[in-house]
Short mmCIF file of C-alpha atoms and ligand atoms in Angstrom, two decimals:
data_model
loop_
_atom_site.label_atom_id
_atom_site.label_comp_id
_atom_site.label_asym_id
_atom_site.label_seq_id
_atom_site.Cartn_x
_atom_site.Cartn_y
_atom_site.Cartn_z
CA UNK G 20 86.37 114.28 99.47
CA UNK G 21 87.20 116.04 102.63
CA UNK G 22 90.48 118.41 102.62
CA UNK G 23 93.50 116.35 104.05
CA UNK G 24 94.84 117.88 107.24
CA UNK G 25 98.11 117.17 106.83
CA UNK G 26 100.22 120.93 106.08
CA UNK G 27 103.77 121.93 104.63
CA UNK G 28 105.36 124.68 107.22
CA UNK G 29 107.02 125.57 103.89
CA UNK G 30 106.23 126.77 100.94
CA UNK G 31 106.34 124.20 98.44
CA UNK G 32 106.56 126.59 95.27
CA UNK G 33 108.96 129.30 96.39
CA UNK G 34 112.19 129.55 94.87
CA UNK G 35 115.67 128.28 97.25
CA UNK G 36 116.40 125.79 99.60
CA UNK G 37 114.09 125.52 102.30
CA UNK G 38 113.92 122.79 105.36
CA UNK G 39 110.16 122.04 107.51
CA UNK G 40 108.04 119.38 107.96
CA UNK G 41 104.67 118.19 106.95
CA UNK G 42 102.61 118.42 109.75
CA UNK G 43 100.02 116.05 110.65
CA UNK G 44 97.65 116.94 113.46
CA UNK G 45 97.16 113.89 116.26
CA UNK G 46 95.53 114.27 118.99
CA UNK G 47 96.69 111.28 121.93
CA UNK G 48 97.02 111.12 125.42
CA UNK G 49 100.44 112.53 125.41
CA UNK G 50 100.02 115.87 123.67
CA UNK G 51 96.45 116.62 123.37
CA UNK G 52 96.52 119.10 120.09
CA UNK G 53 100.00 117.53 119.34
CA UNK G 54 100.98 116.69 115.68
CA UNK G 55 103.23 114.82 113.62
CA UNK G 56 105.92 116.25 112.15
CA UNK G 57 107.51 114.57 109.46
CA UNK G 58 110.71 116.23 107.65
CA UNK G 59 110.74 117.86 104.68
CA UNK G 60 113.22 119.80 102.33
CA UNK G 61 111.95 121.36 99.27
CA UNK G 62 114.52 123.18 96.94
CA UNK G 63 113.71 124.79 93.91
CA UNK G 64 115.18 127.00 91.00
CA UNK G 65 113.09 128.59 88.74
CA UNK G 66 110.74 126.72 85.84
CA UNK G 67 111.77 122.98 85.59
CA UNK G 68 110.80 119.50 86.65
CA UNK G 69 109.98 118.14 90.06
CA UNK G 70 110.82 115.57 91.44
CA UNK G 71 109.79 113.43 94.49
CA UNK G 72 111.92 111.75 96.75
CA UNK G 73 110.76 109.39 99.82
CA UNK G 74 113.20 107.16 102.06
CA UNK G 75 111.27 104.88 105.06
CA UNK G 76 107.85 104.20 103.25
CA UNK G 77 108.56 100.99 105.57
CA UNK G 78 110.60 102.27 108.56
CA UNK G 79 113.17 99.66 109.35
CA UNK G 80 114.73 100.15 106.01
CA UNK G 81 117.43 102.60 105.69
CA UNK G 82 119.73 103.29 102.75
CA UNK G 83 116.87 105.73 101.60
CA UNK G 84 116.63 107.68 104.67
CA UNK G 85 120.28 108.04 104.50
CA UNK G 86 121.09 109.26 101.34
CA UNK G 87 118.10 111.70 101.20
CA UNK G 88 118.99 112.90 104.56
CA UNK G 89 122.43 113.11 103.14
CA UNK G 90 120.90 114.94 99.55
CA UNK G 91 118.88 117.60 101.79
CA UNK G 92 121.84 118.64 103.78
CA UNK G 93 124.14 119.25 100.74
CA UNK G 94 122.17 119.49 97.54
CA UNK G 95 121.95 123.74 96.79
CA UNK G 96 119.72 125.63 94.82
CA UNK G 97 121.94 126.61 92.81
CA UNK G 98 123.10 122.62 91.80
CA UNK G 99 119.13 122.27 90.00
CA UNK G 100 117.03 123.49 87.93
CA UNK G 101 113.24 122.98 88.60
CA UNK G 102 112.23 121.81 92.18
CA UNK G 103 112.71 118.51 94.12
CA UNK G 104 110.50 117.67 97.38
CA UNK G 105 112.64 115.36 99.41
CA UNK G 106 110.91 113.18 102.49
CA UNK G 107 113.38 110.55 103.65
CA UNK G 108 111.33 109.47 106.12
CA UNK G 109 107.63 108.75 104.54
CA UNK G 110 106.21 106.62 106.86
CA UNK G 111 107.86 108.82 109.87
CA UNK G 112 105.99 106.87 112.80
CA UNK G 113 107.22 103.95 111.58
CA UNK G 114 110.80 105.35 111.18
CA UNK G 115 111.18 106.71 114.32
CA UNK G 116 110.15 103.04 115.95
CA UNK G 117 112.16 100.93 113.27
CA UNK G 118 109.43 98.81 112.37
CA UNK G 119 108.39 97.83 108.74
CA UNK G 120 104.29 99.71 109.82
CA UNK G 121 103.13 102.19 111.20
CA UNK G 122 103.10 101.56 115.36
CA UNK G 123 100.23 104.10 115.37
CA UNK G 124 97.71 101.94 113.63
CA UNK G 125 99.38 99.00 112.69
CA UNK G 126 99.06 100.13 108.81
CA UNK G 127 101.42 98.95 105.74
CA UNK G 128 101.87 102.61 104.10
CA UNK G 129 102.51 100.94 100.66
CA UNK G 130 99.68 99.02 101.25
CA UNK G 131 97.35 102.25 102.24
CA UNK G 132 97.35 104.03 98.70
CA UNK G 133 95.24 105.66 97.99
CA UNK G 134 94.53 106.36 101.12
CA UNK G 135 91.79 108.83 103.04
CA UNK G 136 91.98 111.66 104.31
CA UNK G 137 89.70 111.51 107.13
CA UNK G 138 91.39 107.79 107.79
CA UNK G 139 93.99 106.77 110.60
CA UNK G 140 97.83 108.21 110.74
CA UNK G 141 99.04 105.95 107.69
CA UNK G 142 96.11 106.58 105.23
CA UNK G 143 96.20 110.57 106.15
CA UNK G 144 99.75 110.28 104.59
CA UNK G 145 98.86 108.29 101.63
CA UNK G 146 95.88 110.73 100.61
CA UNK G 147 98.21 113.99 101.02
CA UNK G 148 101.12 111.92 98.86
CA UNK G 149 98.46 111.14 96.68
CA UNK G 150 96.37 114.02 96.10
CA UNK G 151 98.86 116.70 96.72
CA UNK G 152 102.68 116.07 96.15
CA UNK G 153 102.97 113.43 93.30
CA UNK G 154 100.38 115.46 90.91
CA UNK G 155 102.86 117.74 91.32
CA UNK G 156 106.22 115.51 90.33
CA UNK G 157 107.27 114.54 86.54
CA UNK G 158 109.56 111.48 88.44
CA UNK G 159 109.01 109.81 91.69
CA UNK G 160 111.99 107.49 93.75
CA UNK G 161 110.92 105.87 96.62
CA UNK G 162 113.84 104.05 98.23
CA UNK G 163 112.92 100.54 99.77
CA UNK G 164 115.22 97.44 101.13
CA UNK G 165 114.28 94.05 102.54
CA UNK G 166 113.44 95.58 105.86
CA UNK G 167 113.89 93.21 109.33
CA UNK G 168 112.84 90.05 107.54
CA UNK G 169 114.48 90.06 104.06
CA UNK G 170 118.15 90.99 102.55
CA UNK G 171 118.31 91.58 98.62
CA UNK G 172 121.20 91.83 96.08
CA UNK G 173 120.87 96.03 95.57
CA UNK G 174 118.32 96.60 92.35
CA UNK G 175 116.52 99.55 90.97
CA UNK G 176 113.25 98.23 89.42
CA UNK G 177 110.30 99.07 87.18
CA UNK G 178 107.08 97.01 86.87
CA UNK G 179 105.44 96.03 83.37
CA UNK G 180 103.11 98.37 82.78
CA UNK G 181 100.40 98.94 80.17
CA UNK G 182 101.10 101.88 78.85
CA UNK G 183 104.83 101.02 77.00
CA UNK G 184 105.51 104.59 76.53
CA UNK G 185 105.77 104.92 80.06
CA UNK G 186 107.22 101.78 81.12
CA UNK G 187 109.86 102.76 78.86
CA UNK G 188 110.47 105.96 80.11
CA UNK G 189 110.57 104.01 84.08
CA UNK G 190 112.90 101.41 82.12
CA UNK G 191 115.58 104.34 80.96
CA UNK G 192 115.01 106.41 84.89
CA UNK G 193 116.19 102.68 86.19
CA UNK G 194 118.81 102.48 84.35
CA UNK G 195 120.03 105.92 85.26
CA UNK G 196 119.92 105.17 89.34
CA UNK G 197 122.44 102.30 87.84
CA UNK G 198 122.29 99.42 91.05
CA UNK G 199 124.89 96.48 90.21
CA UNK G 200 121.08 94.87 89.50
CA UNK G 201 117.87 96.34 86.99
CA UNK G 202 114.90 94.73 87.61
CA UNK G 203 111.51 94.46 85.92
CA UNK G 204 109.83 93.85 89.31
CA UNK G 205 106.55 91.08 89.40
CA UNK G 206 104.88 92.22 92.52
CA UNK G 207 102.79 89.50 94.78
CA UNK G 208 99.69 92.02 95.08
CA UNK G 209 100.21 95.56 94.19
CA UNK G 210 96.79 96.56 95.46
CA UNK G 211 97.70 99.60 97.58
CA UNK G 212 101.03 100.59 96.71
CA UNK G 213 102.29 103.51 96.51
CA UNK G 214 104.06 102.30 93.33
CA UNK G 215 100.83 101.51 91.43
CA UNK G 216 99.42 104.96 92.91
CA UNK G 217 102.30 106.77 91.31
CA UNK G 218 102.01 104.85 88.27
CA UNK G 219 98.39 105.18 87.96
CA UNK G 220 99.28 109.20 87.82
CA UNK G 221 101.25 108.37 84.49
CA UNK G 222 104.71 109.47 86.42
CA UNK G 223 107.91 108.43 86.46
CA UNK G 224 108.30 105.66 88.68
CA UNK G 225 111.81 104.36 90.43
CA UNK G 226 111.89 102.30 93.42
CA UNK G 227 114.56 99.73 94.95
CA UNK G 228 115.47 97.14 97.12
CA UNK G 229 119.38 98.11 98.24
CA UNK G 230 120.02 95.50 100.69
CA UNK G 231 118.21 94.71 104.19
CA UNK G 232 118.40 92.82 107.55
CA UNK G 233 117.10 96.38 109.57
CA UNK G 234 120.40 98.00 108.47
CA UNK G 235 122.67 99.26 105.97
CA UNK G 236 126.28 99.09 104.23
CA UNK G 237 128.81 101.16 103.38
CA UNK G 238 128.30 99.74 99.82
CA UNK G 239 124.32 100.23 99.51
CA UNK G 240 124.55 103.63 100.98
CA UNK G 241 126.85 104.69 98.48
CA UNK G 242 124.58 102.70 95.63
CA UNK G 243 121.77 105.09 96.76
CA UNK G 244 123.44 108.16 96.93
CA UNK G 245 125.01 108.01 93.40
CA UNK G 246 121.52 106.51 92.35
CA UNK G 247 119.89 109.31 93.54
CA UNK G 248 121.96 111.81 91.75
CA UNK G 249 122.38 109.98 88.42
CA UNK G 250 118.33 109.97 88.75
CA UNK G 251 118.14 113.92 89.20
CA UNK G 252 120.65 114.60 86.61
CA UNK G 253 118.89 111.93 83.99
CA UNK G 254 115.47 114.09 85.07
CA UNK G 255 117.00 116.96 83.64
CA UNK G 256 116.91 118.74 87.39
CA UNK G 257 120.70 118.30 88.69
CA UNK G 258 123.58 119.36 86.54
CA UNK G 259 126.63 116.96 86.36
CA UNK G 260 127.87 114.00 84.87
CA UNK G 261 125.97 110.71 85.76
CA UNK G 262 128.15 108.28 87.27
CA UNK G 263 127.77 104.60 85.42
CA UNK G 264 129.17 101.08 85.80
CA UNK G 265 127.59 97.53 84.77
CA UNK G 266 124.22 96.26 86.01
CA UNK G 267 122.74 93.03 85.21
CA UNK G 268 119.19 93.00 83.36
CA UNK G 269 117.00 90.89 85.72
CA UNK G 270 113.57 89.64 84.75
CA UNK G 271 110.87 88.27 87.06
CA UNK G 272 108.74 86.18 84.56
CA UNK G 273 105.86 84.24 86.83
CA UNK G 274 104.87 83.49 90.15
CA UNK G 275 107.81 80.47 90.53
CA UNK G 276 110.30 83.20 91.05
CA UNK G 277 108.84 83.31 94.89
CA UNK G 278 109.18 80.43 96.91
CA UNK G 279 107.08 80.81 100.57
CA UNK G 280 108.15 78.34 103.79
CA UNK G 281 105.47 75.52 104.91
CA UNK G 282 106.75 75.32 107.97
CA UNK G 283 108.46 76.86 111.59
CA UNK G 284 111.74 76.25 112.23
CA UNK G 285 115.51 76.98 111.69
CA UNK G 286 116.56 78.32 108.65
CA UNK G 287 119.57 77.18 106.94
CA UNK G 288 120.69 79.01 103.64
CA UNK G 289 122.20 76.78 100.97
CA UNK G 290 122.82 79.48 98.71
CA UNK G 291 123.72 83.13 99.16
CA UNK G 292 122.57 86.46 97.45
CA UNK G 293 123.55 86.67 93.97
CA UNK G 294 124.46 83.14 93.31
CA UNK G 295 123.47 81.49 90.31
CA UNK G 296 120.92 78.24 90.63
CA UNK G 297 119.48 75.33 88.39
CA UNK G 298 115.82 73.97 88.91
CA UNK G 299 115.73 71.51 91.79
CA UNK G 300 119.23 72.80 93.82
CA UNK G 301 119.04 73.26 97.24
CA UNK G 302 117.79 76.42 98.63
CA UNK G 303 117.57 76.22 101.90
CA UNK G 304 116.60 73.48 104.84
CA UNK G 305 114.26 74.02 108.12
CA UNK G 306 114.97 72.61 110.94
CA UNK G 307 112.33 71.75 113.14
CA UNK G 308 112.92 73.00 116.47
CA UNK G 309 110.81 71.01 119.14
CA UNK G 310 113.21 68.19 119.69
CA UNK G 311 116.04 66.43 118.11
CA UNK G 312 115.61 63.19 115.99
CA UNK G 313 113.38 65.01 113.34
CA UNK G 314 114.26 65.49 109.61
CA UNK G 315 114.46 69.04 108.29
CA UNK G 316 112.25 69.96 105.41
CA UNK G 317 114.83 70.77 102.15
CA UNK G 318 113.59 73.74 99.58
CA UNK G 319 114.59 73.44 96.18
CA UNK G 320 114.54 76.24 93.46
CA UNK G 321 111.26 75.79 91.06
CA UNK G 322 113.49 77.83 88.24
CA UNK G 323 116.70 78.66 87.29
CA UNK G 324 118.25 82.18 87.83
CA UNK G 325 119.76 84.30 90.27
CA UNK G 326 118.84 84.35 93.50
CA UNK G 327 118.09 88.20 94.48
CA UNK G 328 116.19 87.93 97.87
CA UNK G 329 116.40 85.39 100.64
CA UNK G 330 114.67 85.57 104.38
CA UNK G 331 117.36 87.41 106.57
CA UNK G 332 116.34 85.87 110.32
CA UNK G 333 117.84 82.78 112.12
CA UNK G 334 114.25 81.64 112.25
CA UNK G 335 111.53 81.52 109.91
CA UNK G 336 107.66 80.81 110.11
CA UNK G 337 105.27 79.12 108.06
CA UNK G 338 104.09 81.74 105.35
CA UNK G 339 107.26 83.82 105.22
CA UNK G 340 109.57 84.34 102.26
CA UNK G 341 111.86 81.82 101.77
CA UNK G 342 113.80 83.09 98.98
CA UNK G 343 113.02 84.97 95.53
CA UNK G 344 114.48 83.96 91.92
CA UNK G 345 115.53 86.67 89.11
CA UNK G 346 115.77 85.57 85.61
CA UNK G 347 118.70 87.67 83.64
CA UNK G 348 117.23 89.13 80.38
CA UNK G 349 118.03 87.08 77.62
CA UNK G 350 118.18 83.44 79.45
CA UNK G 351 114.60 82.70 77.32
CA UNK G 352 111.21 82.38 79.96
CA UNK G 353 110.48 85.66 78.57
CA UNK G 354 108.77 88.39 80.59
ZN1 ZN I 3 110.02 98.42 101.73
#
């Protein structure tokens, strides 16, 4: 495998608090041995663990961004012990153009693991996360939300894996961020992600979904910057008390939990984020938007729960998210 390009203008090892970027070269027509510089703090105190901390793996999502820019302005040396590499913007092309991929070369970065590093922009950075930084983490959190196109109620989440030693040690790290919501997260096609990459390392693994819309609250700011903390100080790297309130066990037990639109049109929510539903209520109606004198098309829930996602734009296309189902743990269904 050819050596990744990408470099750290830091040290990644030395001891202290020290701010660069990774540097990834790219040559284009307006800087011809230009690069890309994507920001990077790395602090570290003596022997300990590591851990890895990414904001923007999609770029229009932002509570992650903002509490790790936050974390790298104020967290000290002195406040850890052992090392943590923070990156709030991952997918920094993407960030800097607030769009869910990479404008560069159109690519999904958590669909890009594991990536290559003789590939385009987006796979350069998933081979040097890959290969480099999270063999060298005990405990990864990569911040997400619902991006332009979705809103969620705020969850940390952990995915079923095979190995039950470590889902349960993802399970407890969850439970430490402490969102109002803690997911066991059924993904549609993890092929790609950075999640399974991580997991597939035997790591740690925390990721979210705070909120969406292409923006953020004062309230899911503040759920990721206490998440992030409780996280470091559960890791054994931050000293301090963790800071706990109630969360609601959610499960995601089959494919039902997703329900996808059939058609274009208007969207009109019948139910908001959080509220509990029966089988068959009303989810949401399309409108169709040609001409007037047409009957909408009603969506009903295919399982009872809590709805935790729902599409955030006025209008919605055929193929998009309509709205996602949680189950909370102990309502039977299993998973
Ligand atoms: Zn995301």
């Amino acid at each position: 495998m050819p050596a990744n390009p990408i470099k750290p203008t830091i040290p990644l090892d030395a001891d202290g608090k020290h701010h660069g970027f990774l540097r990834l070269p790219y040559s284009r027509d307006d800087s011809a041995w230009g690069s890309i510089m994507i920001p990077l703090t790395v602090i570290r105190n003596g022997e300990g663990p590591t851990a890895l901390l990414t904001g923007a793996n999609h770029g229009d999502e932002y509570e992650g961004p903002l509490a790790l820019f936050d974390l790298a302005y104020t967290l000290e040396a002195a406040d850890i012990t052992g090392r943590v590499i923070i990156v709030p913007a991952f997918n920094f092309p993407a960030f800097k153009a607030a769009t869910r991929v990479s404008p560069i070369d159109q690519r999904n970065l958590n669909r890009a693991f594991p990536g290559k590093p003789d590939g385009t922009v987006t796979e350069k950075i998933a081979d040097y996360f890959n290969r480099t930084l999270v063999p060298m983490a005990d405990i990864v959190l990569d911040f997400h939300s619902g991006g332009k196109t979705l809103d969620f109620v705020p969850f940390a989440c952990a995915h079923v894996l095979d190995d039950k030693a470590q889902e349960k040690r993802c399970v407890e790290a969850v439970r430490a961020f402490n969102a109002p919501f803690t997911l066991m997260l059924l993904e549609i096609d993890n092929v790609g992600m950075y999640d399974t990459a991580v997991e597939d390392q035997g790591k740690v693994f925390v990721t979210t979904e705070l909120g969406g819309g292409g923006t953020a609250t004062g309230t899911s700011v503040a759920i990721a910057k206490k998440g992030v903390r409780n996280v470091l100080i559960h890791a054994g790297i931050m000293k301090g008390e963790m800071e706990t309130g109630p969360t609601v066990m959610l499960d995601m037990p089959g494919d039902d939990c997703f329900t996808f639109s059939q058609n274009d049109g208007l969207f009109e929510p019948w139910v908001n984020l959080g509220d509990p539903v029966e089988a068959g209520d009303m989810l949401a109606r399309i409108w169709p938007t040609e001409r007037t004198g047409e009957p909408p098309v009603d969506y009903h829930a295919s399982r009872s729960g809590i709805v935790v996602s729902r599409h955030f734009p006025g209008l919605i296309k055929s193929g998009d998210c309509l709205a996602v189902i949680a189950v909370p743990q102990g309502d039977g269904a299993g998973g």
